[in-house]
PDB file of C-alpha atoms in Angstrom:
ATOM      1  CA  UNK A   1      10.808   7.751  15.145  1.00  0.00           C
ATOM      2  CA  UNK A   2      11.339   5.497  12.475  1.00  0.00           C
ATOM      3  CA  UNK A   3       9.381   6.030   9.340  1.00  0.00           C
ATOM      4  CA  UNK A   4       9.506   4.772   5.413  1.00  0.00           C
ATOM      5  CA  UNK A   5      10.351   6.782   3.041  1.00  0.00           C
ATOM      6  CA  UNK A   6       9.574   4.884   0.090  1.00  0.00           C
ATOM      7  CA  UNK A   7       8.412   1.621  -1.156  1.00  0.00           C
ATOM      8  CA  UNK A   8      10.059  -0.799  -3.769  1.00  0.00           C
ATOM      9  CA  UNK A   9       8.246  -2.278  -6.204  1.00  0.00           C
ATOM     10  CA  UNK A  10       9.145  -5.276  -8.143  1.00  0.00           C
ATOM     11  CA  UNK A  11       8.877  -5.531 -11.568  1.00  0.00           C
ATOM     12  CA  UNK A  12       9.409  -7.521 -14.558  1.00  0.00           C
ATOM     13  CA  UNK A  13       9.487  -4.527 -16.860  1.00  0.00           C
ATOM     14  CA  UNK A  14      10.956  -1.952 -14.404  1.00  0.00           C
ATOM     15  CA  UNK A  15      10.142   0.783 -17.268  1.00  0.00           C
ATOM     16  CA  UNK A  16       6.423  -0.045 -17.915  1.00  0.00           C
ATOM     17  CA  UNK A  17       6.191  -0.010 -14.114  1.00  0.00           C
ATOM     18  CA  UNK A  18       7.696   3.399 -13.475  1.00  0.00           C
ATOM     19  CA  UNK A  19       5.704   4.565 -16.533  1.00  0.00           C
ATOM     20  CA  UNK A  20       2.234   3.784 -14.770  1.00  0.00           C
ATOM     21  CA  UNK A  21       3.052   4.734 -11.156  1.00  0.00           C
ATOM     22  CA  UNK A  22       4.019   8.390 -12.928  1.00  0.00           C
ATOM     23  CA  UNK A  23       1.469   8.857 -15.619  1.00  0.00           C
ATOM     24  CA  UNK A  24      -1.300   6.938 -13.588  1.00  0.00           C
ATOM     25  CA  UNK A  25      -1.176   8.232 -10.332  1.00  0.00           C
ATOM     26  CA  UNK A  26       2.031  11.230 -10.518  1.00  0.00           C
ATOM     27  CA  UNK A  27       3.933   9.313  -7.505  1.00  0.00           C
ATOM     28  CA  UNK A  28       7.120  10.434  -6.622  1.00  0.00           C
ATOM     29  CA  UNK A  29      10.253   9.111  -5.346  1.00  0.00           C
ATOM     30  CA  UNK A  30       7.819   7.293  -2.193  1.00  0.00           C
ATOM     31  CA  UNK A  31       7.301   4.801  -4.503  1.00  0.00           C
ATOM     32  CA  UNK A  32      10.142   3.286  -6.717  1.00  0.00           C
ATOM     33  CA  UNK A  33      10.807   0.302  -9.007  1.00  0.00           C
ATOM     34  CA  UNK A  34      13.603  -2.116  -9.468  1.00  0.00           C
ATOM     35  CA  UNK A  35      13.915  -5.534 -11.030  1.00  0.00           C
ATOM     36  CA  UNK A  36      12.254  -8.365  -9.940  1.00  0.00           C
ATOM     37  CA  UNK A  37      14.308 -11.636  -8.999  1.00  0.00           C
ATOM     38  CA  UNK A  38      12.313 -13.770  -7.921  1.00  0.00           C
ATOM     39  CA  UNK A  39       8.380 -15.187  -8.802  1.00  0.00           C
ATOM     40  CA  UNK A  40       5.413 -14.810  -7.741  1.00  0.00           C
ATOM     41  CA  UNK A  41       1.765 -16.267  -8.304  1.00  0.00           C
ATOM     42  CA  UNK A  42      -1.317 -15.036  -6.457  1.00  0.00           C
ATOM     43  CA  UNK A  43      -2.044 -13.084  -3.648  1.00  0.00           C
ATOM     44  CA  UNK A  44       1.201 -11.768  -2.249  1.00  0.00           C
ATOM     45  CA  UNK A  45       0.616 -10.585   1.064  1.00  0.00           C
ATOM     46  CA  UNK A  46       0.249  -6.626   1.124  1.00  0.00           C
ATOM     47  CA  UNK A  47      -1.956  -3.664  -0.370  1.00  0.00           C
ATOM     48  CA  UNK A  48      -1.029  -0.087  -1.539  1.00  0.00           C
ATOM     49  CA  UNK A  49      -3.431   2.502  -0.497  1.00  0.00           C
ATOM     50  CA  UNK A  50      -3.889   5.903  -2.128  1.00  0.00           C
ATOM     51  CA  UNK A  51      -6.181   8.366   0.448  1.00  0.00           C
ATOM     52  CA  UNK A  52      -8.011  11.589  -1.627  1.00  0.00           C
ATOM     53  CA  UNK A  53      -9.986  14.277   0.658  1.00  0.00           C
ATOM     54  CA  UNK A  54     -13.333  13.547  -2.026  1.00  0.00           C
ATOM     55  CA  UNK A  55     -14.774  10.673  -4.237  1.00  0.00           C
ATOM     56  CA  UNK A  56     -14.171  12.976  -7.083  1.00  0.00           C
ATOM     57  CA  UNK A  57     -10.249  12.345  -6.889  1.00  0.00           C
ATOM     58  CA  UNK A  58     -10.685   8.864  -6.215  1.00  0.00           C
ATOM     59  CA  UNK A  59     -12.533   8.712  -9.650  1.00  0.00           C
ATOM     60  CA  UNK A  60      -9.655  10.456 -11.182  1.00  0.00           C
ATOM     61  CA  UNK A  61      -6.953   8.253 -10.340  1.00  0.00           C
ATOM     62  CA  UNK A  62      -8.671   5.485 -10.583  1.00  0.00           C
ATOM     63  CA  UNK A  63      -9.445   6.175 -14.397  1.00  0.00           C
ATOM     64  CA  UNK A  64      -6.626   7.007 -14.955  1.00  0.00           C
ATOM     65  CA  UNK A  65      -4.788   3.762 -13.915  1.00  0.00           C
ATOM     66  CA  UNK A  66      -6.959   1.744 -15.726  1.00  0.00           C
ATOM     67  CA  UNK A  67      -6.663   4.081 -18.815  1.00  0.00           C
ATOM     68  CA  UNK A  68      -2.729   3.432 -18.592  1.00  0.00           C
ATOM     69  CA  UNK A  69      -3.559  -0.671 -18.775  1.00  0.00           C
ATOM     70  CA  UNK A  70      -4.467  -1.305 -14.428  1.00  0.00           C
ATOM     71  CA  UNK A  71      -7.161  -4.250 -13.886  1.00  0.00           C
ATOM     72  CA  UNK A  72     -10.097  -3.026 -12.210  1.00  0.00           C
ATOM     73  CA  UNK A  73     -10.817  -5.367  -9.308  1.00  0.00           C
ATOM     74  CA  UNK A  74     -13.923  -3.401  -7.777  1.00  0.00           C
ATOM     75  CA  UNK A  75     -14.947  -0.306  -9.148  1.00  0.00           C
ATOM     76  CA  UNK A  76     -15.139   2.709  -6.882  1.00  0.00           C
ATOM     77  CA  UNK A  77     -18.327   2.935  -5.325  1.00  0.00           C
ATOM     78  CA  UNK A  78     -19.794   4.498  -2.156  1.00  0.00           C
ATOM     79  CA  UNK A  79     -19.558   2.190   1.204  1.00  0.00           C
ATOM     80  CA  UNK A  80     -20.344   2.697   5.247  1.00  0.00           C
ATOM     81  CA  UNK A  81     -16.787   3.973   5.553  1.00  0.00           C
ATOM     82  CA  UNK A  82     -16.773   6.647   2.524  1.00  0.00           C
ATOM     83  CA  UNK A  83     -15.860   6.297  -1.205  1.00  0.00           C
ATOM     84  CA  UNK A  84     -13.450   3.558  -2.695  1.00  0.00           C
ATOM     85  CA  UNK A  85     -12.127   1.182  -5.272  1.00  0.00           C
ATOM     86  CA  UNK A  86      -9.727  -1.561  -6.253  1.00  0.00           C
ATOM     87  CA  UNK A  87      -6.863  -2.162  -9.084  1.00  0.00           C
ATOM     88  CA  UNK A  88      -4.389  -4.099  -9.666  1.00  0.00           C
ATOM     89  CA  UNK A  89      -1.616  -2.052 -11.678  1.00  0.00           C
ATOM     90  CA  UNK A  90       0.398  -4.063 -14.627  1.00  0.00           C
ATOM     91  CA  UNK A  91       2.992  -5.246 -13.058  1.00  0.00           C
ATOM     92  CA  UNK A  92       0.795  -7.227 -10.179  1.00  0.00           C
ATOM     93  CA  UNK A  93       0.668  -4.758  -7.507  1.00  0.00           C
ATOM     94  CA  UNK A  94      -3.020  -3.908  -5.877  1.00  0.00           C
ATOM     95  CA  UNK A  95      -3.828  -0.662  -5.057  1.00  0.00           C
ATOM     96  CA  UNK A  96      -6.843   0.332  -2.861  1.00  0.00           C
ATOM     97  CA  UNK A  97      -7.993   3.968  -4.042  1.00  0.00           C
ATOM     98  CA  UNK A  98     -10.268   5.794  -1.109  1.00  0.00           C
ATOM     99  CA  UNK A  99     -11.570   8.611   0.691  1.00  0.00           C
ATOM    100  CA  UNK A 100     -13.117   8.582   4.027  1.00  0.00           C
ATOM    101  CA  UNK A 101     -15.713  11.615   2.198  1.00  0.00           C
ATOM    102  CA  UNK A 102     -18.825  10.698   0.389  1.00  0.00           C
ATOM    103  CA  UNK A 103     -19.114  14.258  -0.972  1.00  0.00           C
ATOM    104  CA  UNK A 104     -17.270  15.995  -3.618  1.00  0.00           C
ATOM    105  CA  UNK A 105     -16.246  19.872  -1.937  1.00  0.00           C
ATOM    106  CA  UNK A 106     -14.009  20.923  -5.098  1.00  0.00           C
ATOM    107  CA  UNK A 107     -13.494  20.020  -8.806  1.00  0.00           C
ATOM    108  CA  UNK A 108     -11.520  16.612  -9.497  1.00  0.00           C
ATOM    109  CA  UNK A 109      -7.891  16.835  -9.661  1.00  0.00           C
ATOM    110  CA  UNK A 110      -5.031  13.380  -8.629  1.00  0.00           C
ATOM    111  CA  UNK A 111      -4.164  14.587  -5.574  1.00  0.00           C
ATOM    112  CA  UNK A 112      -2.833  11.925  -3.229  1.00  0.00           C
ATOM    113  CA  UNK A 113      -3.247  13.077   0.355  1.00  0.00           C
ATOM    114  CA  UNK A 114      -1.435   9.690   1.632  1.00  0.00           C
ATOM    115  CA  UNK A 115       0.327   6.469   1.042  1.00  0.00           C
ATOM    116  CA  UNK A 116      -0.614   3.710   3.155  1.00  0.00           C
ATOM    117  CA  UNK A 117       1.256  -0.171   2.594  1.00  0.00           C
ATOM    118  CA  UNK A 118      -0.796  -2.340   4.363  1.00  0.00           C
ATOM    119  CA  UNK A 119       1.005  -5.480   5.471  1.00  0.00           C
ATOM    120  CA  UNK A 120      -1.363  -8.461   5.663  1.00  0.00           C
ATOM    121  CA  UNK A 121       0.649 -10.747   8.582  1.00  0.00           C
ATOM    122  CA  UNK A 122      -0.603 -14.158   9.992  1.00  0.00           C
ATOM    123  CA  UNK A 123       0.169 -13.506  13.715  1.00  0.00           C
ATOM    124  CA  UNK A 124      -1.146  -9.801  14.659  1.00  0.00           C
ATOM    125  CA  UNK A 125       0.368  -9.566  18.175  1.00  0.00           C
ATOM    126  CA  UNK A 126       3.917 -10.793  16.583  1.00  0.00           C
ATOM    127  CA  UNK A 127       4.276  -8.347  13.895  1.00  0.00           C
ATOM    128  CA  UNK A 128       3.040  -5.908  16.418  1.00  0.00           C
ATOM    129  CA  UNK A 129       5.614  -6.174  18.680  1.00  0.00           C
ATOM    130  CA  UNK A 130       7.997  -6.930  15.937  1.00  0.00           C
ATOM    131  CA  UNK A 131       7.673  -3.731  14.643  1.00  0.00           C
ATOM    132  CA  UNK A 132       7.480  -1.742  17.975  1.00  0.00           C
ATOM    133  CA  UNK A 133      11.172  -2.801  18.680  1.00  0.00           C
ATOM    134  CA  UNK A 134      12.012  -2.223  15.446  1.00  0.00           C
ATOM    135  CA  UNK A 135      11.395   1.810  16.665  1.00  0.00           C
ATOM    136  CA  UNK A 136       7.906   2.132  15.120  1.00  0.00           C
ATOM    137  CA  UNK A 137       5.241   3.991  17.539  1.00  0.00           C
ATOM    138  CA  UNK A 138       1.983   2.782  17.454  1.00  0.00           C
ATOM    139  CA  UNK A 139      -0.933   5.462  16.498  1.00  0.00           C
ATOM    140  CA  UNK A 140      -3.999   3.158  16.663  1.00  0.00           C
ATOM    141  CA  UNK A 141      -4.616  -0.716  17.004  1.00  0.00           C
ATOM    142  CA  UNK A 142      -8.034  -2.732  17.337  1.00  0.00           C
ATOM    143  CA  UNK A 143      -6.912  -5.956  18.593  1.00  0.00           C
ATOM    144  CA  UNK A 144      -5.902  -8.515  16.173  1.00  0.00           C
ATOM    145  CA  UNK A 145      -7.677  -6.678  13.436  1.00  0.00           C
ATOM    146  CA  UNK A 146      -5.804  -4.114  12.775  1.00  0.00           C
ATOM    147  CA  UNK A 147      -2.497  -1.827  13.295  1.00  0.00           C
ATOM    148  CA  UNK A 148      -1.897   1.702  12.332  1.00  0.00           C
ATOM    149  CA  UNK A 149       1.954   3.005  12.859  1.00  0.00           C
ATOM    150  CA  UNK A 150       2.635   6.898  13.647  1.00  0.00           C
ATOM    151  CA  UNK A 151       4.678   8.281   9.991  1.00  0.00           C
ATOM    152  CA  UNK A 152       6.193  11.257  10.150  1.00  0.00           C
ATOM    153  CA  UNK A 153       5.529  14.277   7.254  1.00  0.00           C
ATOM    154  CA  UNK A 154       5.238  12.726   3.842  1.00  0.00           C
ATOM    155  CA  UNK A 155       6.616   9.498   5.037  1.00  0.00           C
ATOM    156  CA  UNK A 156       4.240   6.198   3.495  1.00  0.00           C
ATOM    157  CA  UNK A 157       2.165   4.996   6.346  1.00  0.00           C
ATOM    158  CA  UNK A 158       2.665   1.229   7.834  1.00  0.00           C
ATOM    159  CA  UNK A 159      -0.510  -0.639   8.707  1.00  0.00           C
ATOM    160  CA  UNK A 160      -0.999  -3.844   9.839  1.00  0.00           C
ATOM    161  CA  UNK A 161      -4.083  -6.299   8.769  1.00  0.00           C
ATOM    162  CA  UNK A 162      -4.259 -10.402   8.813  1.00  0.00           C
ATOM    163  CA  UNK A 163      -3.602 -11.606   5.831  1.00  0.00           C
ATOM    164  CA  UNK A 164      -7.024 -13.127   4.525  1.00  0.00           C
ATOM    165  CA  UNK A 165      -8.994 -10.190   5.707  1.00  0.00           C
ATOM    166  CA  UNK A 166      -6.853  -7.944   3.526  1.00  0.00           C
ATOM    167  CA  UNK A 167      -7.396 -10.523   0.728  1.00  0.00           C
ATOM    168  CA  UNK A 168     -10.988 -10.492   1.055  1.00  0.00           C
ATOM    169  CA  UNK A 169     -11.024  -6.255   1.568  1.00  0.00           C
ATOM    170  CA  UNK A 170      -8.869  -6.440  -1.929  1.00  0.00           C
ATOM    171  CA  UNK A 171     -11.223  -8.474  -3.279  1.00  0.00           C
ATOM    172  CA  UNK A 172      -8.775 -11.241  -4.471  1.00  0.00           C
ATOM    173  CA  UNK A 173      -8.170 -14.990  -3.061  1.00  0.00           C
ATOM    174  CA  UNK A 174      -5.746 -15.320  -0.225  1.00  0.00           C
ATOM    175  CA  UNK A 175      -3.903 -17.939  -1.574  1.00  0.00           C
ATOM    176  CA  UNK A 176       0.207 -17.029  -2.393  1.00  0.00           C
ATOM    177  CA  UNK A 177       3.687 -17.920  -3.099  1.00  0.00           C
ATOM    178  CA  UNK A 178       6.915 -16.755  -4.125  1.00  0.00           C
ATOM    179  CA  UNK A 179       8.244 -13.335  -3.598  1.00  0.00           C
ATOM    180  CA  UNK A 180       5.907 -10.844  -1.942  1.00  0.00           C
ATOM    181  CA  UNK A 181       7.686  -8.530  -4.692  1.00  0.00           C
ATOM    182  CA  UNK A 182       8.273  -5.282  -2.203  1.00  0.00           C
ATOM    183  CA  UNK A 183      10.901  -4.048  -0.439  1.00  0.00           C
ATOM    184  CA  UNK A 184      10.621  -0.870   2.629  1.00  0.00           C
ATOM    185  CA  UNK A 185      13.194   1.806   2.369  1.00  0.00           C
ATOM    186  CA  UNK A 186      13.227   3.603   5.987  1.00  0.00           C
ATOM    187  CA  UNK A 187      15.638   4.633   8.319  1.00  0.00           C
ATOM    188  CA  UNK A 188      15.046   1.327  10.784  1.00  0.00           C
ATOM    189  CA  UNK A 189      18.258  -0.068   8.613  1.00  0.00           C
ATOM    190  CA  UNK A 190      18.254  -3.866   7.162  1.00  0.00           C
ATOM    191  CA  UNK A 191      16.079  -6.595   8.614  1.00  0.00           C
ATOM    192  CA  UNK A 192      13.016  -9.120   7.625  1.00  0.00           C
ATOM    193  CA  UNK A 193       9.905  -8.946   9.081  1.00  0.00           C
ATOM    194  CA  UNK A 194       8.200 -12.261  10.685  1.00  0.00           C
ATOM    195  CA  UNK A 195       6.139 -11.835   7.648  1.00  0.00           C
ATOM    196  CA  UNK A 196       8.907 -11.912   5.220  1.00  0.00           C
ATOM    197  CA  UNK A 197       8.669  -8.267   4.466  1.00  0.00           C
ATOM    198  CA  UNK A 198      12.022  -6.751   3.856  1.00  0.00           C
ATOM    199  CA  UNK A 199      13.494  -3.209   4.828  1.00  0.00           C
ATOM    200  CA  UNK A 200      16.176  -1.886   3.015  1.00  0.00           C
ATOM    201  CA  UNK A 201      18.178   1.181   4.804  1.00  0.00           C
ATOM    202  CA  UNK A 202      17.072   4.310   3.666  1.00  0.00           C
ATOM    203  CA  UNK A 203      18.993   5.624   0.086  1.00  0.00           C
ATOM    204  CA  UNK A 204      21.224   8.702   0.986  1.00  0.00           C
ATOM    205  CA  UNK A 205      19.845  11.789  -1.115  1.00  0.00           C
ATOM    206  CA  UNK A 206      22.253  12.607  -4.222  1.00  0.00           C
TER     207      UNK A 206
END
């Protein structure tokens, strides 16, 4: 099964970057920062999601990201789904901070129980089957609303939503250009998505 190990953030100031993903949030090597090449202005095409089991860690981390310099976009706040906010970290990436819980069950603490990159795509059935050649089971899909891909253990989940809904759930304008400012590292190899996603093959371990 293929599955990502890691995503690749691009930054203009790769150290300020890597300083906020570990003192904000504590991420590992799932999410990792190199240079950015190219520009980009607006929207550009995909969310980060960080799931907690209570609203209590969703508070945490998303204090803390906005203590280390992260916009707030919405502010976490209770909704028919569970508990959840928006930021956009320094460097331009937006994060979507959530649990499906409305009730807190322990004390607060930044424990991440997933990584989701949602992909916002402009023909759902395309990527779809794009991505189900590319070796990527399907665990749930609702039409052309939205995709959910099976991810092995601690591997970043790959979801699938069209592009101006995700815009609208991030609470920013649709409206993009330039680089999307992300690369995939999995074990799928090299390719481009129709979406202009790209996949880098997965990093051999040192």
């Amino acid at each position: 099964m293929t599955s990502i190990d890691s995503v690749i953030i691009e930054a203009d100031d790769t150290e300020a970057a890597a300083h906020f993903y570990a003192s904000a949030f504590g991420l590992g090597p799932q999410v990792r920062v190199q240079p950015a090449e190219e520009a980009s202005a607006g929207f550009r095409g995909f969310t980060l999601s960080l799931i907690t089991s209570q609203p209590a860690d969703v508070d945490a981390l998303f204090e803390a990201a906005v203590a280390e310099g992260a916009t707030a976009i919405k502010p976490a706040a209770k909704s028919l789904w569970g508990y959840g906010g928006v930021v956009q970290a320094p460097d331009g990436t937006i994060w979507q901070i959530a649990s499906s819980s409305k009730k807190n069950k322990e004390p607060a603490s930044k424990k991440v129980d997933d990584i989701v990159l949602l992909l916002g795509v402009a023909d759902m059935a395309e990527s779809k089957k794009f991505y189900v050649g590319q070796g990527v089971p399907v665990a749930k899909s609702f039409g052309s609303k939205y995709v959910e891909f099976e991810a092995g253990a601690g591997a970043v989940k790959l979801a699938l939503y069209k592009r101006r809904n995700l815009a609208k759930v991030a609470g920013v304008a649709p409206e993009g250009s330039g680089s999307h400012r992300i690369a995939v590292g999995g074990d799928a190899g090299a390719f481009t998505d129709p979406d202009g996603f790209t996949w880098e093959a997965r990093v051999p371990s040192a």
